[in-house]
Short mmCIF file of C-alpha atoms and ligand atoms in Angstrom, two decimals:
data_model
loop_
_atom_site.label_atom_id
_atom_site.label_comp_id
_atom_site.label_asym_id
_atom_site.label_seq_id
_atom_site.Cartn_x
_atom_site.Cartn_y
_atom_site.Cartn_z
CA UNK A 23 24.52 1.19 7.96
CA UNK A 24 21.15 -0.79 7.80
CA UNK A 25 20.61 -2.65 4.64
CA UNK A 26 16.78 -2.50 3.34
CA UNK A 27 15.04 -4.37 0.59
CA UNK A 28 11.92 -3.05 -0.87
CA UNK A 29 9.59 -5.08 -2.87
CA UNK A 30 7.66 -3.04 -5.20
CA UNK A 31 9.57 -0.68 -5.35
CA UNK A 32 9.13 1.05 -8.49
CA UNK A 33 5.55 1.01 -7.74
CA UNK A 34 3.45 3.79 -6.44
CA UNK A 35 3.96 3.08 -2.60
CA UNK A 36 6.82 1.31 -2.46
CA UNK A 37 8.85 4.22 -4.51
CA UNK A 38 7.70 7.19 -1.78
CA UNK A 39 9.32 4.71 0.78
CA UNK A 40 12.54 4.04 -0.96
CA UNK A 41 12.76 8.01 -1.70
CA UNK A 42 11.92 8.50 2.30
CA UNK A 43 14.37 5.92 3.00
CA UNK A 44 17.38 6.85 1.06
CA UNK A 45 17.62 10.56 2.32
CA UNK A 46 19.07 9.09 5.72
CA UNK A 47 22.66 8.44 4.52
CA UNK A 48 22.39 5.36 7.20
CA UNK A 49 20.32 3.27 4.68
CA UNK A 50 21.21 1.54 1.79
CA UNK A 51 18.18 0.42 0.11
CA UNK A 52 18.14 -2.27 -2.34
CA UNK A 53 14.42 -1.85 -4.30
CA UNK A 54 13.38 -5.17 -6.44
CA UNK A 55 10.25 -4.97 -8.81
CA UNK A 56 9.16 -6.81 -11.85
CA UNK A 57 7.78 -3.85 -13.65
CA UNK A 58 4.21 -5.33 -14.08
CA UNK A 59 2.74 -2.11 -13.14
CA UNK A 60 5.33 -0.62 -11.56
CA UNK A 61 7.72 1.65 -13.77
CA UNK A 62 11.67 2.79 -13.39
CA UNK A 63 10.52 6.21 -13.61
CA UNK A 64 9.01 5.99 -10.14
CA UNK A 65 12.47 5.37 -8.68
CA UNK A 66 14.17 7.84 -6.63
CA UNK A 67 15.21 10.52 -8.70
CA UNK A 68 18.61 11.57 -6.20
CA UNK A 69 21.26 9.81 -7.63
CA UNK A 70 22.90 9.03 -4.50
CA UNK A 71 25.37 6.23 -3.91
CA UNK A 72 22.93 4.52 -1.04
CA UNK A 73 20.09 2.55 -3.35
CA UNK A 74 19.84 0.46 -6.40
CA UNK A 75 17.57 -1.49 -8.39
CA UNK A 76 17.27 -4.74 -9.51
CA UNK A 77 14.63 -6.04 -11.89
CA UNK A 78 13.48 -9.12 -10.19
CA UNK A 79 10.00 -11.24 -9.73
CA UNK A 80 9.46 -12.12 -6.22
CA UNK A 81 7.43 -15.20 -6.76
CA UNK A 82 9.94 -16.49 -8.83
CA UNK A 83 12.02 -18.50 -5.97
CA UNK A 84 15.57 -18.73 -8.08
CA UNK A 85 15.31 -14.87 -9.02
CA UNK A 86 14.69 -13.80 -5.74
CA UNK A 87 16.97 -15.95 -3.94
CA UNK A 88 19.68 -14.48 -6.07
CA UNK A 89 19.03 -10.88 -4.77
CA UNK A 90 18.53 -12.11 -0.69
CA UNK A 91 21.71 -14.01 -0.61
CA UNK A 92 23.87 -11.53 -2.70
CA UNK A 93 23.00 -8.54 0.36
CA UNK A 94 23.01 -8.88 4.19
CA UNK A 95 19.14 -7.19 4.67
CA UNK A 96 18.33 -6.11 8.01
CA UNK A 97 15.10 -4.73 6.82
CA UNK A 98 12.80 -6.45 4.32
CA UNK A 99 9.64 -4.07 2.92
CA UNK A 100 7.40 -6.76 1.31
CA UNK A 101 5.17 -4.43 -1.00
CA UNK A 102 4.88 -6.14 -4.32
CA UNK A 103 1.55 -7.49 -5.34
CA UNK A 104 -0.73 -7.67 -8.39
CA UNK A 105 -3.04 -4.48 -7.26
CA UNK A 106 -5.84 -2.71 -8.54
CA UNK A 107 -9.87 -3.82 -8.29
CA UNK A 108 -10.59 -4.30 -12.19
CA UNK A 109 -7.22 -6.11 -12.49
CA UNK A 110 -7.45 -8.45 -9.45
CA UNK A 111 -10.75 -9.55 -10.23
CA UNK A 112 -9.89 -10.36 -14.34
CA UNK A 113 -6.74 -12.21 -13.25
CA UNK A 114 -7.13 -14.49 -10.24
CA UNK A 115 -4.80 -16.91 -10.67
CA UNK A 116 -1.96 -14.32 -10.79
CA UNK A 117 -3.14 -12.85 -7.15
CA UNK A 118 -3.15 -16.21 -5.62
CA UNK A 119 0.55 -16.30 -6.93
CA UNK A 120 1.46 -14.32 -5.07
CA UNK A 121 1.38 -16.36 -1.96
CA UNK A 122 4.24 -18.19 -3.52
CA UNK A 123 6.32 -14.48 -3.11
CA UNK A 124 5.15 -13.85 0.35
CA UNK A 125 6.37 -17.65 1.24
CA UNK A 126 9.83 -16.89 -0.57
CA UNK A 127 10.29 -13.57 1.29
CA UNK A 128 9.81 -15.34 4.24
CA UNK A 129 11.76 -18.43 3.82
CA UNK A 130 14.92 -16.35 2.85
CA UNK A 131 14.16 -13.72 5.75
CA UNK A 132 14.41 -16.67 8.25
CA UNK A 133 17.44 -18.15 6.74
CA UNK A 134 19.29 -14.91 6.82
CA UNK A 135 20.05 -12.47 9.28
CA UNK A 136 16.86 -9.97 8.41
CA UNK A 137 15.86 -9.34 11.65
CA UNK A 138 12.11 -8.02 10.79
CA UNK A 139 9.59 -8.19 7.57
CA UNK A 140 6.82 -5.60 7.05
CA UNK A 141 3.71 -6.38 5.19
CA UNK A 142 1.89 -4.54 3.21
CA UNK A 143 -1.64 -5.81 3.78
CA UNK A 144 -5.27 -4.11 2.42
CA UNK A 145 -8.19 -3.03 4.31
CA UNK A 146 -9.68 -5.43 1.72
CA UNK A 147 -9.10 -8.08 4.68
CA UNK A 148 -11.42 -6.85 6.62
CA UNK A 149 -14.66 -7.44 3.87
CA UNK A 150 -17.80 -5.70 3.98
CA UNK A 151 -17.72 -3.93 7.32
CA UNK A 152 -19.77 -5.18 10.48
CA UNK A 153 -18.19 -3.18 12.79
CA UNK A 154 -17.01 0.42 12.35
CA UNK A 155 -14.39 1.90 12.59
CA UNK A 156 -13.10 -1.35 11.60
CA UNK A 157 -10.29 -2.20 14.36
CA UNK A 158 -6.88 -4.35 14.10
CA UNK A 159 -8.16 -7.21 16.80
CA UNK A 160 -11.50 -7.29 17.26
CA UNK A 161 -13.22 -6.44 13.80
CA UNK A 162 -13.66 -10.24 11.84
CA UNK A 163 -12.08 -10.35 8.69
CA UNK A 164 -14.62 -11.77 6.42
CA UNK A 165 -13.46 -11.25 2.82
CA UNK A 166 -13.30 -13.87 0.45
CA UNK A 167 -12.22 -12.11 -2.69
CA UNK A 168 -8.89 -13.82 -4.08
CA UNK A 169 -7.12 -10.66 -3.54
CA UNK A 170 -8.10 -10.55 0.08
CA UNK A 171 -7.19 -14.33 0.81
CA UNK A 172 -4.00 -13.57 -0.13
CA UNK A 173 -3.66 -10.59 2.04
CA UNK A 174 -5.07 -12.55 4.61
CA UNK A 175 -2.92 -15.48 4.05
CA UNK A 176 0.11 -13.49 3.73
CA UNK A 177 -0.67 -11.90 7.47
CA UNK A 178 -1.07 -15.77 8.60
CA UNK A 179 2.36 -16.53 7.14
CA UNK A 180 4.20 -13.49 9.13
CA UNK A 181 2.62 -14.78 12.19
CA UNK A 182 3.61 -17.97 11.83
CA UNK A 183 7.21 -17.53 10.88
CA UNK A 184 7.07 -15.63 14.18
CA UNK A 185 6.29 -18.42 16.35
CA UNK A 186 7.84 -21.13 15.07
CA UNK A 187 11.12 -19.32 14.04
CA UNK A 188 11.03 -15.84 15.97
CA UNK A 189 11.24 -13.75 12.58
CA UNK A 190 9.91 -10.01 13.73
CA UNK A 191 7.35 -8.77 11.40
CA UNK A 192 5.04 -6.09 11.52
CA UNK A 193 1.61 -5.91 9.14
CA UNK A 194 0.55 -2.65 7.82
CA UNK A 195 -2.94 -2.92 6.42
CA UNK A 196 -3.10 -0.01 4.08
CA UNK A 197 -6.51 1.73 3.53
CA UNK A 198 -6.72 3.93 0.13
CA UNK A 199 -4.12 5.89 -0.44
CA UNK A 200 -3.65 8.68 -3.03
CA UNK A 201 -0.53 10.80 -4.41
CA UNK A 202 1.65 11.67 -7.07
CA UNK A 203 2.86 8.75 -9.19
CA UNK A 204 -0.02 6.69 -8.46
CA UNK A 205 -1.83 4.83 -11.29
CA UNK A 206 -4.89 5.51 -13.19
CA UNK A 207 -6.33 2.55 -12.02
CA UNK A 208 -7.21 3.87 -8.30
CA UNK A 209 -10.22 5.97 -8.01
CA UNK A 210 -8.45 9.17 -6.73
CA UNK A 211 -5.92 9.21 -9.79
CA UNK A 212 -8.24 8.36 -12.46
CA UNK A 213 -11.43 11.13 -11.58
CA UNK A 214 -8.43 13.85 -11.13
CA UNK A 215 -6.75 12.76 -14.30
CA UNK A 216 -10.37 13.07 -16.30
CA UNK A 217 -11.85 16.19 -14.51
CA UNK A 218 -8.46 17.54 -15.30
CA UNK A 219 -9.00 16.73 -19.14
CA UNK A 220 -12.77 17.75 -18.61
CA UNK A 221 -13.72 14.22 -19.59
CA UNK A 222 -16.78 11.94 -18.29
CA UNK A 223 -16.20 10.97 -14.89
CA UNK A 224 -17.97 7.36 -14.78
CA UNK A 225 -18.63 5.62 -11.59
CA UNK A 226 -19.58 2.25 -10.25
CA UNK A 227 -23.63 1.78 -8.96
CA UNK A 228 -25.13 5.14 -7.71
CA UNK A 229 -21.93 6.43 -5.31
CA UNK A 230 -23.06 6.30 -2.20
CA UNK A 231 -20.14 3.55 -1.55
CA UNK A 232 -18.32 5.35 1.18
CA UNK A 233 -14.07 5.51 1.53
CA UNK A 234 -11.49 7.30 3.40
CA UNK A 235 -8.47 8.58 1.79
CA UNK A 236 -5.04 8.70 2.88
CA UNK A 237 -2.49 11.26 1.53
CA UNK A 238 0.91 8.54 0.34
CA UNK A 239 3.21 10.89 2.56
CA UNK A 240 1.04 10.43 6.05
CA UNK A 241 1.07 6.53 4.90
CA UNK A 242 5.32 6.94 4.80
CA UNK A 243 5.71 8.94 7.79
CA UNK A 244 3.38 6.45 9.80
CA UNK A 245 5.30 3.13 8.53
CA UNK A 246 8.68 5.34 8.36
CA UNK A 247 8.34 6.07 12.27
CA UNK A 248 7.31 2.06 12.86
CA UNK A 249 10.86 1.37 11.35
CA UNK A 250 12.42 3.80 13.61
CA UNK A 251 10.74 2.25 16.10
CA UNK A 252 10.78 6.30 17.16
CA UNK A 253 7.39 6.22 19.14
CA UNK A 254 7.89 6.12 22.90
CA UNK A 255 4.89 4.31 23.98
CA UNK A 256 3.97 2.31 20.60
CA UNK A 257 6.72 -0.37 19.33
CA UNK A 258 4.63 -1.79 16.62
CA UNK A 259 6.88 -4.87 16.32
CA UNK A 260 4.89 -8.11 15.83
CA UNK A 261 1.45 -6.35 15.63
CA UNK A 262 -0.71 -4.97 13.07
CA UNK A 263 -1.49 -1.22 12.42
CA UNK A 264 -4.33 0.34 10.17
CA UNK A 265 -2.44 2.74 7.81
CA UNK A 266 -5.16 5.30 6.29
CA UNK A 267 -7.13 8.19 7.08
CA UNK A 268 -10.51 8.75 8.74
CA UNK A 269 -12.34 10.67 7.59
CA UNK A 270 -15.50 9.21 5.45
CA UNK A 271 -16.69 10.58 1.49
CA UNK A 272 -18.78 8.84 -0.80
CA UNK A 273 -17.71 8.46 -4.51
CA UNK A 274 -20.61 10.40 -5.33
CA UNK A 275 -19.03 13.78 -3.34
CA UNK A 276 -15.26 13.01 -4.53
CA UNK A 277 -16.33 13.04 -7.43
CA UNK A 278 -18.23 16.17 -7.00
CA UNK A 279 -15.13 17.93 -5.24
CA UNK A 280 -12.54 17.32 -7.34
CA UNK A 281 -14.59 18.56 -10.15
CA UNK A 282 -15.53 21.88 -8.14
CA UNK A 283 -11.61 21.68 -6.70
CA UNK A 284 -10.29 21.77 -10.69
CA UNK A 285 -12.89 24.07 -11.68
CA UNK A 286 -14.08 21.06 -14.46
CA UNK A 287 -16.70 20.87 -16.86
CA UNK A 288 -16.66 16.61 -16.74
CA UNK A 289 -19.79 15.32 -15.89
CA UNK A 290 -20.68 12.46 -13.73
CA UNK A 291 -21.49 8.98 -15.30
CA UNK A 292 -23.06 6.24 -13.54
CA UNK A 293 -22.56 2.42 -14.81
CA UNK A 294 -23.79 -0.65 -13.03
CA UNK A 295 -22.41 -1.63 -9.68
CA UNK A 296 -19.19 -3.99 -9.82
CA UNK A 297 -19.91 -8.03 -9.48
CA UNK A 298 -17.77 -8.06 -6.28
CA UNK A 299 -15.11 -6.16 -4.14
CA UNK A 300 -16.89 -2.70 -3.97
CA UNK A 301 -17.05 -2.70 -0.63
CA UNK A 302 -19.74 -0.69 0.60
CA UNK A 303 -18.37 1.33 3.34
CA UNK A 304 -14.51 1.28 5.02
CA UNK A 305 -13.71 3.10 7.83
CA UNK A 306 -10.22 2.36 10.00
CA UNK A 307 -9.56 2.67 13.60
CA UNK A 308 -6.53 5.12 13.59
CA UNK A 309 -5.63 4.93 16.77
CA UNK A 310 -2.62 3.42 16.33
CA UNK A 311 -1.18 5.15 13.13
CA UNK A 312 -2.07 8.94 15.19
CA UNK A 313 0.44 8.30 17.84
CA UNK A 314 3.07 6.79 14.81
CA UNK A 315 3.16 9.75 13.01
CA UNK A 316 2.45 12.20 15.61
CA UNK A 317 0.91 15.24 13.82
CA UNK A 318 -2.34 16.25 12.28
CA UNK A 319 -3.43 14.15 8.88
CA UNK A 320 -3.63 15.91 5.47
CA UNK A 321 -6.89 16.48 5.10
CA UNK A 322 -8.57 15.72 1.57
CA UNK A 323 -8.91 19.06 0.43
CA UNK A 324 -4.98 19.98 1.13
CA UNK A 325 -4.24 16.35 -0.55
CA UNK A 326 -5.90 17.13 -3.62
CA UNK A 327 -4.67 20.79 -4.22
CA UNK A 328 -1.39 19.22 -3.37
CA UNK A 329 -2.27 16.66 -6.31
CA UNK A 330 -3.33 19.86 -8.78
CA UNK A 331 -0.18 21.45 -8.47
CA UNK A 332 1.88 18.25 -8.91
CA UNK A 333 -0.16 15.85 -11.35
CA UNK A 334 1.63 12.72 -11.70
CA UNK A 335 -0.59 10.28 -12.65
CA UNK A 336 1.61 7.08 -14.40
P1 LIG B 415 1.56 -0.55 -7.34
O1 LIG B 415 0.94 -1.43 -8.38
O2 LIG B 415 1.90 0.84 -7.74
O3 LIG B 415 2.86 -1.26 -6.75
C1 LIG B 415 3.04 -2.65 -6.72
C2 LIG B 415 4.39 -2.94 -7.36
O4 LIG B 415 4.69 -4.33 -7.24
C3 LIG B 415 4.41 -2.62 -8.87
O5 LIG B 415 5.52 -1.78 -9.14
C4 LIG B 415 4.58 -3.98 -9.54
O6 LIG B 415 5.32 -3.90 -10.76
C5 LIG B 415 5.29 -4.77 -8.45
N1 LIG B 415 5.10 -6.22 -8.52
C6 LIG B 415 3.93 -6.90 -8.65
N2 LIG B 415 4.16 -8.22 -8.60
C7 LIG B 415 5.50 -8.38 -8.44
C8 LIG B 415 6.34 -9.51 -8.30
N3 LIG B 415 5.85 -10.76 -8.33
N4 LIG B 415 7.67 -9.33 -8.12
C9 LIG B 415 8.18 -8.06 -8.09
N5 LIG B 415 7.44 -6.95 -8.21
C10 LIG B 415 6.11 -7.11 -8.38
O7 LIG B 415 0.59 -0.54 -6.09
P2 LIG B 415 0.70 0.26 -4.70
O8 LIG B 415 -0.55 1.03 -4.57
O9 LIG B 415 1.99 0.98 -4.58
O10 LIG B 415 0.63 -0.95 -3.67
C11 LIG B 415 1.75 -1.32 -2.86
C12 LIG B 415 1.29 -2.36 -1.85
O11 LIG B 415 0.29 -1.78 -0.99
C13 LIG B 415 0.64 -3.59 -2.47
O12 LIG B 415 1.04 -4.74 -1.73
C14 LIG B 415 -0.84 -3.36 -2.29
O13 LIG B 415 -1.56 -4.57 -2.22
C15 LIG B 415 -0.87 -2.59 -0.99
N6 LIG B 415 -2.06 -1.72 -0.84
C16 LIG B 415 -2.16 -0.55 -1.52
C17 LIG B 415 -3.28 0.26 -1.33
C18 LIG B 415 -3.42 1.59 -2.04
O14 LIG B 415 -4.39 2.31 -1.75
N7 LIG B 415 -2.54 1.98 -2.93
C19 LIG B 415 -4.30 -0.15 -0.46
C20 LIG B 415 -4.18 -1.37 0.20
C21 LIG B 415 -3.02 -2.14 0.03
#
């Protein structure tokens, strides 16, 4: 039996894990989350005997320290974080908090027998691109967004507890990534949710900012198959993978499909370009996350039908 704690786990990633997690009987999953964004109706909905959940604030040193010495984790899934553009930018302070949760994560990892951390870090580290696709070593990471910094910081702090105390990590930098149960604050979510409703669909400057889109379940299966360590020629421990999808759209045309893919009568709204982090263009090197999960992507027209018939936007 391998005991796993999950971080965020009644958030929109962080839940699709714990579900992927729990179906193999091997696992017993504890998920902690301090319901910020996150909500308990995002939690596994199997009512098996091999998870529970514990309401818990990972920056907060005593409350976490109560969970990480009451189980013997092997695994430790580090995914809670303030999220969301419009929200990191009005509340900076709270982002650069949560370096205090990545340090407690780690401190607690080392002093216990957890014998690896992942990291959920953002393509945000990576700034406005100079180099595309935008690679895992050799692409600068230039951002300097508070929300960034602390990603960036965060990846500093796995690597270090590496080499000075061997703890095994392995950094995921997630790319965007859509699916059911994710909030209306992510672009995907909130233009589906409104051309679903026939509503104004407003976006940010004139939409020619470009971004890929990853469907949630090729984002589980990639970091699911890094935990198995199941790929022959790829053991992703102490590295860093780029967890999205490749191919390119503009806001402009996403907008435009998902209003042709739900048959809507919203039209499209343009307001004035965000202050800062609208990035202009992302594009990750997938090299690494094709062999993990070792079949074809979702493209975005499958991921969005698959979002139509199953519209669970919290
Ligand atoms: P989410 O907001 O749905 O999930 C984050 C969860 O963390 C929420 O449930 C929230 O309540 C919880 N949380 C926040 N602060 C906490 C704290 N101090 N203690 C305990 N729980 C806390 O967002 P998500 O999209 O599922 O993101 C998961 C992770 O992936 C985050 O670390 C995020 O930065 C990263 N990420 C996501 C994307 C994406 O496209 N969704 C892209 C890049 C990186």
């Amino acid at each position: 039996m391998r005991t796993i704690l999950i971080t965020g786990g009644a958030g929109f990633i962080g839940s699709c894990l714990a579900e992927k997690m729990i179906s193999d009987p091997d696992n017993y999953v504890v998920i902690v989350d301090d319901l910020s964004t996150g909500d308990v109706s995002k939690l596994p909905r199997a009512q098996g005997k091999n998870w529970r959940f514990i309401k818990c604030n990972c920056n907060d040193y005593r409350d976490i320290s109560a969970v990480m010495l009451s189980f013997p984790f092997d695994y430790v899934f580090h995914y809670a974080a303030v999220v969301g553009v419009q929200r990191t930018q009005h509340y900076p302070v709270k982002v650069l908090n949560d370096i205090k949760g990545i340090s407690n994560i780690l401190n607690l990892s080392k002093n216990s027998h957890v014998k690896r951390v992942y990291f959920s870090s953002s393509s945000e580290v990576y700034g406005e691109p100079v180099d595309l696709p935008q690679n895992e070593y050799t692409t600068p990471l230039n951002s300097r967004v508070p929300y960034a910094v602390v990603k960036n910081i965060g990846e500093a702090y796995l690597k270090s507890y590496y080499k000075e105390y061997g703890l095994d990590y392995t950094i995921f930098r997630f790319f965007n990534t859509y699916g059911p149960k994710q909030s209306r604050d992510f672009v995907m979510s909130r233009f589906l949710a409104f051309a679903m409703k026939n509503q104004n669909i407003t976006i940010y400057g004139d939409g020619t900012q470009s971004r890929t889109f990853c469907y949630v379940d090729d984002n589980i299966d990639a970091c699911y198959a890094s935990f198995r360590n199941s790929v022959i020629d790829h053991d992703t421990t102490n590295d860093i993978i780029n967890i999205g999808n490749d191919n390119e759209i503009t806001i402009l045309d996403l907008a435009k499909k998902i209003i042709q893919l739900t048959n809507s009568s919203s039209k499209i709204v343009h307001k004035p370009p965000l202050e800062e982090g609208d990035m202009n263009r992302r594009l990750p090197d997938t090299t690494k996350m094709r062999k993990l999960i070792g079949r074809p992507m979702l493209s975005i027209d499958e991921g969005i039908k698959k979002l139509i018939e199953n519209p669970v936007f919290l």
